[in-house]
CSV table of C-alpha atoms in Angstrom, one decimal:
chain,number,residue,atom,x,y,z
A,18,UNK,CA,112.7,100.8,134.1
A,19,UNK,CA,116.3,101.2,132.7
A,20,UNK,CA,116.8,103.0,129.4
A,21,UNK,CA,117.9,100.9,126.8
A,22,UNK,CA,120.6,103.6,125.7
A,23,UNK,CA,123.0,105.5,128.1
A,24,UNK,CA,123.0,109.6,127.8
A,25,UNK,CA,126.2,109.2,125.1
A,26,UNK,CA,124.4,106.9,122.9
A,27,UNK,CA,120.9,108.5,122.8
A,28,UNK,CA,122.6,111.6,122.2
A,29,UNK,CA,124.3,110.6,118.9
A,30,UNK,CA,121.0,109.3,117.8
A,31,UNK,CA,119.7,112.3,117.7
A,32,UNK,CA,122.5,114.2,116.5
A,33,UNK,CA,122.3,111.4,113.3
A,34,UNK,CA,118.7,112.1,113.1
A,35,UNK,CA,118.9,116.1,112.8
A,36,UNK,CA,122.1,115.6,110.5
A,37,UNK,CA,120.1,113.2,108.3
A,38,UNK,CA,117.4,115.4,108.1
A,39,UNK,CA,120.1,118.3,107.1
A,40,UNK,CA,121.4,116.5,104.5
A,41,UNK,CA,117.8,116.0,103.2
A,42,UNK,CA,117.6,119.7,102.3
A,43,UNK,CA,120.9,119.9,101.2
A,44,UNK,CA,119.8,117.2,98.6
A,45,UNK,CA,116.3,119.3,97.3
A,46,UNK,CA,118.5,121.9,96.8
A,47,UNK,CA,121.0,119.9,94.5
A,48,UNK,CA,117.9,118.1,92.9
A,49,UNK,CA,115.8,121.2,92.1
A,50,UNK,CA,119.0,122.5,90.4
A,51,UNK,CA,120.3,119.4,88.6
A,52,UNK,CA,118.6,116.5,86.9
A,53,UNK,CA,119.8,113.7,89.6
A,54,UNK,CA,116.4,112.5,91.8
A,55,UNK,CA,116.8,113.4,95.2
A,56,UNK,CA,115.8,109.8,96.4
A,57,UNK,CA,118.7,108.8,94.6
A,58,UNK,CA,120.9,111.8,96.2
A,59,UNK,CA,119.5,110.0,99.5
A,60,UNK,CA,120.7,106.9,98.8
A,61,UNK,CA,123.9,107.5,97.5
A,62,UNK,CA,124.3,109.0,101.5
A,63,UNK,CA,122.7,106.4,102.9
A,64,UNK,CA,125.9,104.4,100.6
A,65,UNK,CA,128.7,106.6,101.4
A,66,UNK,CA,127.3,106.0,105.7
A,67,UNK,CA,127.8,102.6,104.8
A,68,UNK,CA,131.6,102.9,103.1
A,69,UNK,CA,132.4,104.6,106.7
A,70,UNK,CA,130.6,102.2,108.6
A,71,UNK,CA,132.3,99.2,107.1
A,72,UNK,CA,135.7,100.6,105.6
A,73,UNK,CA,136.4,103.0,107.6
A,74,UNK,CA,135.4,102.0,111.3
A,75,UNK,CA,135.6,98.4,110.5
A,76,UNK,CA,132.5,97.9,111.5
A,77,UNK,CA,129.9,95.3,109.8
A,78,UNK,CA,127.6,95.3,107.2
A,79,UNK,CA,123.6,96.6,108.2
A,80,UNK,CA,122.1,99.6,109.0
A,81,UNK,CA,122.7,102.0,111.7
A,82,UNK,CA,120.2,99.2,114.1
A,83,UNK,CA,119.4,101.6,116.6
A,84,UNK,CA,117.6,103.8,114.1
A,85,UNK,CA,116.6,101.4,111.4
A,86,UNK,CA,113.8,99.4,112.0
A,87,UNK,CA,111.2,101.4,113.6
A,88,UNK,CA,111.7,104.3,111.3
A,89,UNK,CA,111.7,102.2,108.2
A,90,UNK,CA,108.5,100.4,109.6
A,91,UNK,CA,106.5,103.7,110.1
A,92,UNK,CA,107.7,104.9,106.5
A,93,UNK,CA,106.7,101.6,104.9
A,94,UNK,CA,103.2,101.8,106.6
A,95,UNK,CA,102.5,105.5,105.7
A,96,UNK,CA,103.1,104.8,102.3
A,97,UNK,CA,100.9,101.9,102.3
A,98,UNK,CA,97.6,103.4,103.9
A,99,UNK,CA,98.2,106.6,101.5
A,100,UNK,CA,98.2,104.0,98.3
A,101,UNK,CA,95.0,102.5,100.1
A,102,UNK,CA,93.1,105.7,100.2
A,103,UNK,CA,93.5,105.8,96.5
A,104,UNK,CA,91.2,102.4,96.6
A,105,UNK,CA,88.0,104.3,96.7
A,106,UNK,CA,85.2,103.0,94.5
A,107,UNK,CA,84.1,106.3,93.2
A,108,UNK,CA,88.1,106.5,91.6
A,109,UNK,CA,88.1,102.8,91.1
A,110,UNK,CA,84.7,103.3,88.9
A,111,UNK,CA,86.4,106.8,87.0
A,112,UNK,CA,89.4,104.7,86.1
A,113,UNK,CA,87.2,101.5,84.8
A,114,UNK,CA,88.3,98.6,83.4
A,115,UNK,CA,90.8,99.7,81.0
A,116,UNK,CA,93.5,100.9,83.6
A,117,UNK,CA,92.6,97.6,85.4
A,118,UNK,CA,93.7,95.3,82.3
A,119,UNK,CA,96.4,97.5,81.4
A,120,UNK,CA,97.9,98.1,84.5
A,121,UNK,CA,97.2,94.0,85.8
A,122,UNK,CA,98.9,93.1,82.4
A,123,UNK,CA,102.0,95.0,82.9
A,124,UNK,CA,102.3,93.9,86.5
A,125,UNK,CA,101.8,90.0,85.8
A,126,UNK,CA,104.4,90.5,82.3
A,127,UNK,CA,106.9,92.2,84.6
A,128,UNK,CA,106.8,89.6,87.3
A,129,UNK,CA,107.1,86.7,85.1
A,130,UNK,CA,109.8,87.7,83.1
A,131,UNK,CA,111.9,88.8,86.2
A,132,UNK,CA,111.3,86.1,87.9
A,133,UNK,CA,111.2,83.1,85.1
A,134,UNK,CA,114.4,84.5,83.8
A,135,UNK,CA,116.2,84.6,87.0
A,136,UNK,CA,114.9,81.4,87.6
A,137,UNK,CA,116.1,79.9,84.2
A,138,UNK,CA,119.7,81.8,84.6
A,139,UNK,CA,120.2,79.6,87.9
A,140,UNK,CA,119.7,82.0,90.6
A,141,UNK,CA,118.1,80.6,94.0
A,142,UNK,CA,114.1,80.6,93.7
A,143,UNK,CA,113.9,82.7,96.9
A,144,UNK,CA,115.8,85.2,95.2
A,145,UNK,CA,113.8,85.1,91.5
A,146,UNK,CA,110.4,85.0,93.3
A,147,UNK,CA,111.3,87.9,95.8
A,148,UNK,CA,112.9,89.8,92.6
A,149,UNK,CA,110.1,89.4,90.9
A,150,UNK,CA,107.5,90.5,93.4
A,151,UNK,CA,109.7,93.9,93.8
A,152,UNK,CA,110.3,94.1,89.9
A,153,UNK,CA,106.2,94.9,89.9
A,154,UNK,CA,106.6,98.8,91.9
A,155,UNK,CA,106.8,101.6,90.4
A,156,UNK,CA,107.7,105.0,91.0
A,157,UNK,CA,104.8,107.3,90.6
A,158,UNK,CA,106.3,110.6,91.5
A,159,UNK,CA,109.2,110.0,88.9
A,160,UNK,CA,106.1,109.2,86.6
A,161,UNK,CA,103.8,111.6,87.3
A,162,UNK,CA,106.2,114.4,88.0
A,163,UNK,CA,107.3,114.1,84.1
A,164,UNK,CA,104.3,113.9,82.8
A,165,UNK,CA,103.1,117.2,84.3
A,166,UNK,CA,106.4,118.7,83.2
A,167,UNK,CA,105.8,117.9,79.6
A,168,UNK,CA,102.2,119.0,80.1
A,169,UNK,CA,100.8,115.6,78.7
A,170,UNK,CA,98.2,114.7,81.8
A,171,UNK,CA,95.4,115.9,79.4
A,172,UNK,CA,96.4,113.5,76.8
A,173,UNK,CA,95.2,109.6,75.9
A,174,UNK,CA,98.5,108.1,76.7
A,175,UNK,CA,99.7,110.3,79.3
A,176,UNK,CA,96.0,110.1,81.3
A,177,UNK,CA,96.5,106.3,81.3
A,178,UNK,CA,100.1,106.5,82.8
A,179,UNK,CA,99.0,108.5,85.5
A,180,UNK,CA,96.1,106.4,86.4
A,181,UNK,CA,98.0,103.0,86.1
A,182,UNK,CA,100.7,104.3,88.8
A,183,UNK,CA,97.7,105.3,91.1
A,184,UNK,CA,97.4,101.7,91.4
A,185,UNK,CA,100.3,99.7,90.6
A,186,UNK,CA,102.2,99.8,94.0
A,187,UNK,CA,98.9,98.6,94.9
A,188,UNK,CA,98.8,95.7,93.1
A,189,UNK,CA,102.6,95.3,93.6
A,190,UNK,CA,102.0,95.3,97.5
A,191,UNK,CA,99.5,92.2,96.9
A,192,UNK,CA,101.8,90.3,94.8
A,193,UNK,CA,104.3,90.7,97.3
A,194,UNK,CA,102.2,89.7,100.4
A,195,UNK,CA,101.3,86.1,97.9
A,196,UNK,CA,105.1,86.0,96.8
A,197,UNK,CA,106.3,85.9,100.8
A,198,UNK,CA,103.6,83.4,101.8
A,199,UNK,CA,104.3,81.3,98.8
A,200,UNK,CA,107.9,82.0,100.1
A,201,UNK,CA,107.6,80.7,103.6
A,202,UNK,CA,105.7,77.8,102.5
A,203,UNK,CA,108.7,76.8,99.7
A,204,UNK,CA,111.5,77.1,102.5
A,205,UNK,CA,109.4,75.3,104.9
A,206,UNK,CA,109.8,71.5,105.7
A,207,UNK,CA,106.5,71.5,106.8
A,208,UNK,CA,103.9,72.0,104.1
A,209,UNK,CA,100.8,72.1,106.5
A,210,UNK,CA,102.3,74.7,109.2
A,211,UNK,CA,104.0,76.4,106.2
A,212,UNK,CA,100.4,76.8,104.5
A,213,UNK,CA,98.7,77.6,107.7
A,214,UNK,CA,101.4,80.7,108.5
A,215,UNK,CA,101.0,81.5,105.4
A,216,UNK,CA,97.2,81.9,105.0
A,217,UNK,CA,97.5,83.8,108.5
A,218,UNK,CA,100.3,86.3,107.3
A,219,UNK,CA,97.4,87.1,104.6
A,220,UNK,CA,94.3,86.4,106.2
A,221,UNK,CA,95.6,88.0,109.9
A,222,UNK,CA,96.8,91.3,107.4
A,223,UNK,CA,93.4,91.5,106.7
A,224,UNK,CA,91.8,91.0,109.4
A,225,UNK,CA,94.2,94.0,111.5
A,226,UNK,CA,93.1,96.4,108.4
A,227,UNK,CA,89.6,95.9,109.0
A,228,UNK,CA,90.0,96.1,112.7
A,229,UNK,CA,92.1,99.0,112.9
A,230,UNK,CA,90.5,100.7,109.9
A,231,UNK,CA,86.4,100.9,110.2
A,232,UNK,CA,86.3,102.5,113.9
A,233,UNK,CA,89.3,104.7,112.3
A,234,UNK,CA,86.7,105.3,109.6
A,235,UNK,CA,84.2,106.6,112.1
A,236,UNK,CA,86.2,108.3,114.8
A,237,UNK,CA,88.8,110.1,113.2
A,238,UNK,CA,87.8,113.6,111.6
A,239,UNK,CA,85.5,114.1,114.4
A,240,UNK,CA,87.9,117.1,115.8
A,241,UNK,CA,88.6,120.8,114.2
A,242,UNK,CA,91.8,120.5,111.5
A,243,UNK,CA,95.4,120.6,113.4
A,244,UNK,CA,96.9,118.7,116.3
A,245,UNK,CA,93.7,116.9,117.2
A,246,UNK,CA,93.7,115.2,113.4
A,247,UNK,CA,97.6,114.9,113.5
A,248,UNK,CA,97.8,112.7,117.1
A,249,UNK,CA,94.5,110.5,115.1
A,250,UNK,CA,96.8,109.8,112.4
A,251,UNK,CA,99.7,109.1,114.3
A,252,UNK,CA,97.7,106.8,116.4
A,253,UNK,CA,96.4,104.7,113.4
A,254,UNK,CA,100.4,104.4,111.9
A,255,UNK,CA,101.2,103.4,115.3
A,256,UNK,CA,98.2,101.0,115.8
A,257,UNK,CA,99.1,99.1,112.4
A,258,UNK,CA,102.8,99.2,112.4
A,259,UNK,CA,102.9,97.7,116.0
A,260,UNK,CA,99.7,95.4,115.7
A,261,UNK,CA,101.4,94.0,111.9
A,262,UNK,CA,104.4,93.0,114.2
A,263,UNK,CA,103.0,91.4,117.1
A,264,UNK,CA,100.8,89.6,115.1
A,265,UNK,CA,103.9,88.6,112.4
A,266,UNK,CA,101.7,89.6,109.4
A,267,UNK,CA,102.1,91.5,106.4
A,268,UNK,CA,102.2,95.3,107.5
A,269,UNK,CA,102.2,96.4,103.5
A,270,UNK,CA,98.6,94.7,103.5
A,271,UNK,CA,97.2,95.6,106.5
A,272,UNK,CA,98.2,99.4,106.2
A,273,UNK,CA,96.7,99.4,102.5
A,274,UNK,CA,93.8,97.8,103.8
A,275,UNK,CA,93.1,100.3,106.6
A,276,UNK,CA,93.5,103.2,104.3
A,277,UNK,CA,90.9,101.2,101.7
A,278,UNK,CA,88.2,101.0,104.4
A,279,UNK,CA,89.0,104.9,105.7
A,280,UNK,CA,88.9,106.1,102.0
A,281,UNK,CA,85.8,104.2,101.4
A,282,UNK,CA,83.5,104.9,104.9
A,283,UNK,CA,85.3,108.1,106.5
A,284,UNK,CA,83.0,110.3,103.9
A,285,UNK,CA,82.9,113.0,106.0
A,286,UNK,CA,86.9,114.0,105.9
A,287,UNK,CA,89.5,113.1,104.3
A,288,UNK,CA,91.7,114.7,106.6
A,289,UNK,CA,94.1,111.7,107.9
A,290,UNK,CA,95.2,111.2,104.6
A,291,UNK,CA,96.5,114.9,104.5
A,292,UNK,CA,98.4,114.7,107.8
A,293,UNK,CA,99.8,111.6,107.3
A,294,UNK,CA,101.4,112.9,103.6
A,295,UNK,CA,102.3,115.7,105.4
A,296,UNK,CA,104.5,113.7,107.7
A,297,UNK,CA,105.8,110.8,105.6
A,298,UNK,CA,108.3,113.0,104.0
A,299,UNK,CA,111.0,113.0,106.9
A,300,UNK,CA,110.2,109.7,107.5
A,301,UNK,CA,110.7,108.5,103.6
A,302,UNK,CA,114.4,110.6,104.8
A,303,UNK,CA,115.3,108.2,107.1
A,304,UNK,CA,114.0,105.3,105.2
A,305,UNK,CA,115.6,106.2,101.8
A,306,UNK,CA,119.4,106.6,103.6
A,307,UNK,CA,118.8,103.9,105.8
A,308,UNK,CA,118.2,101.4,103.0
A,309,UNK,CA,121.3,102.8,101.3
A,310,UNK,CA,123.0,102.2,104.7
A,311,UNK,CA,121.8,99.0,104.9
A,312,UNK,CA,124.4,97.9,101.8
A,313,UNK,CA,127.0,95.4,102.2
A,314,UNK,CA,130.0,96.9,100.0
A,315,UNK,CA,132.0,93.9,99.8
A,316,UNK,CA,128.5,92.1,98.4
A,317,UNK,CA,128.7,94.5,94.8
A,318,UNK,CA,131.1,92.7,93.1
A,319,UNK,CA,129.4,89.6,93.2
A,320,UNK,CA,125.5,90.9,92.9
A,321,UNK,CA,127.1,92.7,89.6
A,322,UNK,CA,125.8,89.9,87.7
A,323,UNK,CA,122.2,89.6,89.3
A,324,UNK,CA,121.9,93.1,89.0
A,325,UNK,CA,122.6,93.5,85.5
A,326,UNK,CA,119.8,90.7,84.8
A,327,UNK,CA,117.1,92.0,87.1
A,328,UNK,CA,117.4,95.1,85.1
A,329,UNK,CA,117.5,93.8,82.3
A,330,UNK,CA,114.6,91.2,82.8
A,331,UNK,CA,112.9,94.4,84.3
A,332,UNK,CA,113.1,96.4,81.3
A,333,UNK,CA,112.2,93.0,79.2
A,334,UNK,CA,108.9,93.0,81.6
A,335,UNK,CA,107.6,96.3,81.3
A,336,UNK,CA,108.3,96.6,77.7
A,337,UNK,CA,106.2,92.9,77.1
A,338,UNK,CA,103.8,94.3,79.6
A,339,UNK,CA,103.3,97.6,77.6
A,340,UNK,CA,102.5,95.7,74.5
A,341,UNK,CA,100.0,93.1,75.5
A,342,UNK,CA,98.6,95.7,77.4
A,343,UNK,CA,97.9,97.9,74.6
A,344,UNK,CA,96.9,95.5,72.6
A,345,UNK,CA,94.3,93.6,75.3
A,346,UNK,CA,92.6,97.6,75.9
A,347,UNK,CA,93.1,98.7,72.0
A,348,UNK,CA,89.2,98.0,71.4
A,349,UNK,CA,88.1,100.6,74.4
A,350,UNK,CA,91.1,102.5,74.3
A,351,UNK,CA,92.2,102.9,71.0
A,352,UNK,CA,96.1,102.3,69.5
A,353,UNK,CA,98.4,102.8,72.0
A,354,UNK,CA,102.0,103.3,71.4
A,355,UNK,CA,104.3,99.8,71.8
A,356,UNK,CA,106.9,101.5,74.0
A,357,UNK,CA,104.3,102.4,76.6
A,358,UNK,CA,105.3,100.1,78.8
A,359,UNK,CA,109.0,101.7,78.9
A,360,UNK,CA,107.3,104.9,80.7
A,361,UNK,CA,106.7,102.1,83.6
A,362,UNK,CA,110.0,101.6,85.1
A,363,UNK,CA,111.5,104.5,87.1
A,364,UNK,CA,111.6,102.4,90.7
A,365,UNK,CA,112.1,103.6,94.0
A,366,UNK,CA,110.5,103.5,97.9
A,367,UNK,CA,108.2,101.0,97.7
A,368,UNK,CA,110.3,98.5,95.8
A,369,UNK,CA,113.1,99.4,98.2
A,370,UNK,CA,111.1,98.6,101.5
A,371,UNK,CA,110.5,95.2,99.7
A,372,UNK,CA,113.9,94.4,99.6
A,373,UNK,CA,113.8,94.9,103.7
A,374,UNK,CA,111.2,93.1,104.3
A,375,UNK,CA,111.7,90.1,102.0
A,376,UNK,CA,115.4,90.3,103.7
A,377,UNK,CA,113.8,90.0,107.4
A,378,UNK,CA,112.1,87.3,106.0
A,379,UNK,CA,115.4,85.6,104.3
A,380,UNK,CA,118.3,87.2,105.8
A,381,UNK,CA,120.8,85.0,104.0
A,382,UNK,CA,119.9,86.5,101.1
A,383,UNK,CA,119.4,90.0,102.8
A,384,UNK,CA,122.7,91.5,101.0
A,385,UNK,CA,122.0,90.1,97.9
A,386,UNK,CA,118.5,91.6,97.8
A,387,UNK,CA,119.5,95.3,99.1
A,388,UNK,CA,122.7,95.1,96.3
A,389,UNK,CA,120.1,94.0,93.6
A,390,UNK,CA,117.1,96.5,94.6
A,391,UNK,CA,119.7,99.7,96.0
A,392,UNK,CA,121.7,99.5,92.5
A,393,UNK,CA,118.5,99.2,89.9
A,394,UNK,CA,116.9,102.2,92.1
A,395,UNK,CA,119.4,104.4,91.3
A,396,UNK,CA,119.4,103.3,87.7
A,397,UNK,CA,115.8,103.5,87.1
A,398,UNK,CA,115.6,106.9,89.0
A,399,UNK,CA,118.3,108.1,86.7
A,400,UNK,CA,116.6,106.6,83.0
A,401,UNK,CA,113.2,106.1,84.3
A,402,UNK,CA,112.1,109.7,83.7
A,403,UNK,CA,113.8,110.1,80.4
A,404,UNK,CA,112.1,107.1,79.1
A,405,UNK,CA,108.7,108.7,79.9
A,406,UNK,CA,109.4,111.7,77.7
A,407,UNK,CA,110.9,109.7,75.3
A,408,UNK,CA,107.6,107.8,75.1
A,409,UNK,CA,105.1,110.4,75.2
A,410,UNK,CA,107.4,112.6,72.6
A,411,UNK,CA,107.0,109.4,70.3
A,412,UNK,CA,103.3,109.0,71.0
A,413,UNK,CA,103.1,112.8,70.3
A,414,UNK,CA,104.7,112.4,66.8
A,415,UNK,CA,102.3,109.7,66.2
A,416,UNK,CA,99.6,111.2,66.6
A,417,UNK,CA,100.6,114.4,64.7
A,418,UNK,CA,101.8,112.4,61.9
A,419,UNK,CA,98.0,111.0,61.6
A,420,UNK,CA,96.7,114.0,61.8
């Protein structure tokens, strides 16, 4: 069996692969010293690979394709099994039905906007639908990590935050997976087959979370801590990043539903979870500058205008989203502030592996998509955190002021 790389190419592979992985440090230690995110420090490389690529060897738009896809596929699934785990009932029950409005409201207001007003500005409904599905992530490090900066987890407003980004790339992975298959059923002449491929990306997600995810429920944990629980959760990544694309379903879903069923019936460890969140990190790496990689410069100057409205339409979302939020919980939760919704709209991994997959899926819109979703990350990485302090500063005011 012949090696699909000769010594010469494997070789630079791996010499990208450590240098990526160099950089990576490089860029914590500019972050932890500056205000710039690292994931967009990662990016931007992932850009300036992409100005070589093109401009300077000539060479076509896309990412580096011997690295890409598998490494983005196994970052995309870790992600998605560590937001299932958060799925347990015992959390689901502590966070009640107030995060569950709230956090649904903001979602469905996001969406809408984004998509009805990219819809109503002309753009292609592919591109408004997939927009809007991606406008519904959020960042929940960028969230999170201001909030415990400020020292406002304890409070009303900031408890809520934090509890409504626990679950909001979950929901935005759903709305995704119904956006794609509403997607492929749109494009397609066929409305039958269309529906049927569509129910099957779904229903076949499901069905490789369950099948994948209740014996991983029972076997895994079974070991001592260390290798032994490392190689099981390698193993399930493997088993649902591989089975999602034999099977051409949704590998968001399915990963998200795996990590559901281990959260919920693996009582006895939780010790996948841990090793996989250990190892998603150099992963995310690859993922992060690969997507920035994946840019077609000469496509910027004429998703300028696209851009400008998805983040606009985005902002419009989360701020509607905020308010009818606050105002449908306001009888269990009390007055919230009208801005909350603002603290909801740093954007970053999950939001970018969207834009891959919906590009797969549509790849004449591919560079459109990447341009969009690349250039609102870095923006909403840059503001996002400074609109949470903004908002919990004004909530704080608020409630001294009353007091």
């Amino acid at each position: 069996m012949e090696l699909p790389l000769d010594p010469a190419q494997y070789g630079m592979v791996l010499v990208i692969m450590g240098g990526l992985l160099s950089i990576s440090i490089l860029a914590d230690v500019i972050a932890a010293r500056t205000a710039v995110p690292r994931i967009s420090l990662l990016v931007l490389v992932g850009v300036v690979v992409a100005a070589i690529q093109q401009w300077g060897l000539g060479q076509p738009a896309g990412p580096l394709t011997t690295l890409a896809e598998p490494l983005i596929q196994l970052a995309l699934v870790m992600v998605a099994f560590l937001l299932g785990g958060e799925f347990t009932w015992d959390r689901l029950r502590t966070l009640g039905p107030v995060v569950g409005i709230f956090s649904l409201t903001v979602v469905l207001a996001s969406g809408t906007a984004v998509g009805l007003g990219l819809w109503l500005l002309g753009f292609p409904v592919i591109l408004a639908v997939a927009l809007a599905a991606i406008s519904v992530a959020t960042d929940p490090a960028a969230v999170s990590e201001t909030i415990h900066e400020l020292r406002a987890g304890n409070t009303r407003v900031g408890r809520l935050l934090l509890s409504t980004v626990a679950v909001d790339d979950g929901w935005g992975i759903i709305v995704f997976g119904l956006a794609m298959a509403f997607l492929g059923w749109h494009a397609s002449g066929d409305g039958l087959q269309a529906l049927l491929e569509a129910l099957w990306e779904l229903g076949g997600a499901v069905a490789l979370g369950v099948i994948v995810g209740i014996p991983a429920a029972w076997l895994t944990g079974r070991l001592e801590a260390g290798e032994p629980t490392l190689v099981e959760a390698l193993a399930l990544i493997l088993l649902l990043a591989g089975g999602a694309a034999l099977l051409n379903v949704s590998e968001l879903l399915s990963a998200m539903i795996a990590g559901a069923i281990v959260a919920n019936l693996a009582s006895h460890h939780t010790r996948s979870f841990n090793e996989i969140d250990y190892l998603k990190w150099p992963f995310l790496v690859f993922f992060f500058v690969l997507a920035g990689a994946s840019l077609d410069l000469n496509m910027l100057g004429s998703a300028l205008g696209i851009t400008g409205a998805y983040i606009l339409l985005r902002i419009l979302g989360r701020y509607l989203g905020g308010l009818l939020g606050a105002r449908a919980v306001a009888g269990r939760q009390g007055a919230l502030p009208s801005g909350i919704g603002m603290a909801l709209t740093p954007q970053a991994g999950v939001a970018m592996g969207m834009a891959l997959l919906a590009g797969e899926r549509f790849p004449e819109f591919s560079a459109t998509l990447m341009a969009v979703v690349v250039g609102s990350t870095v923006f909403f990485e840059a503001t996002g955190p400074w609109l949470v302090r903004r908002t919990l500063r004004n909530n704080a005011m608020t409630d001294n002021n009353k007091e």
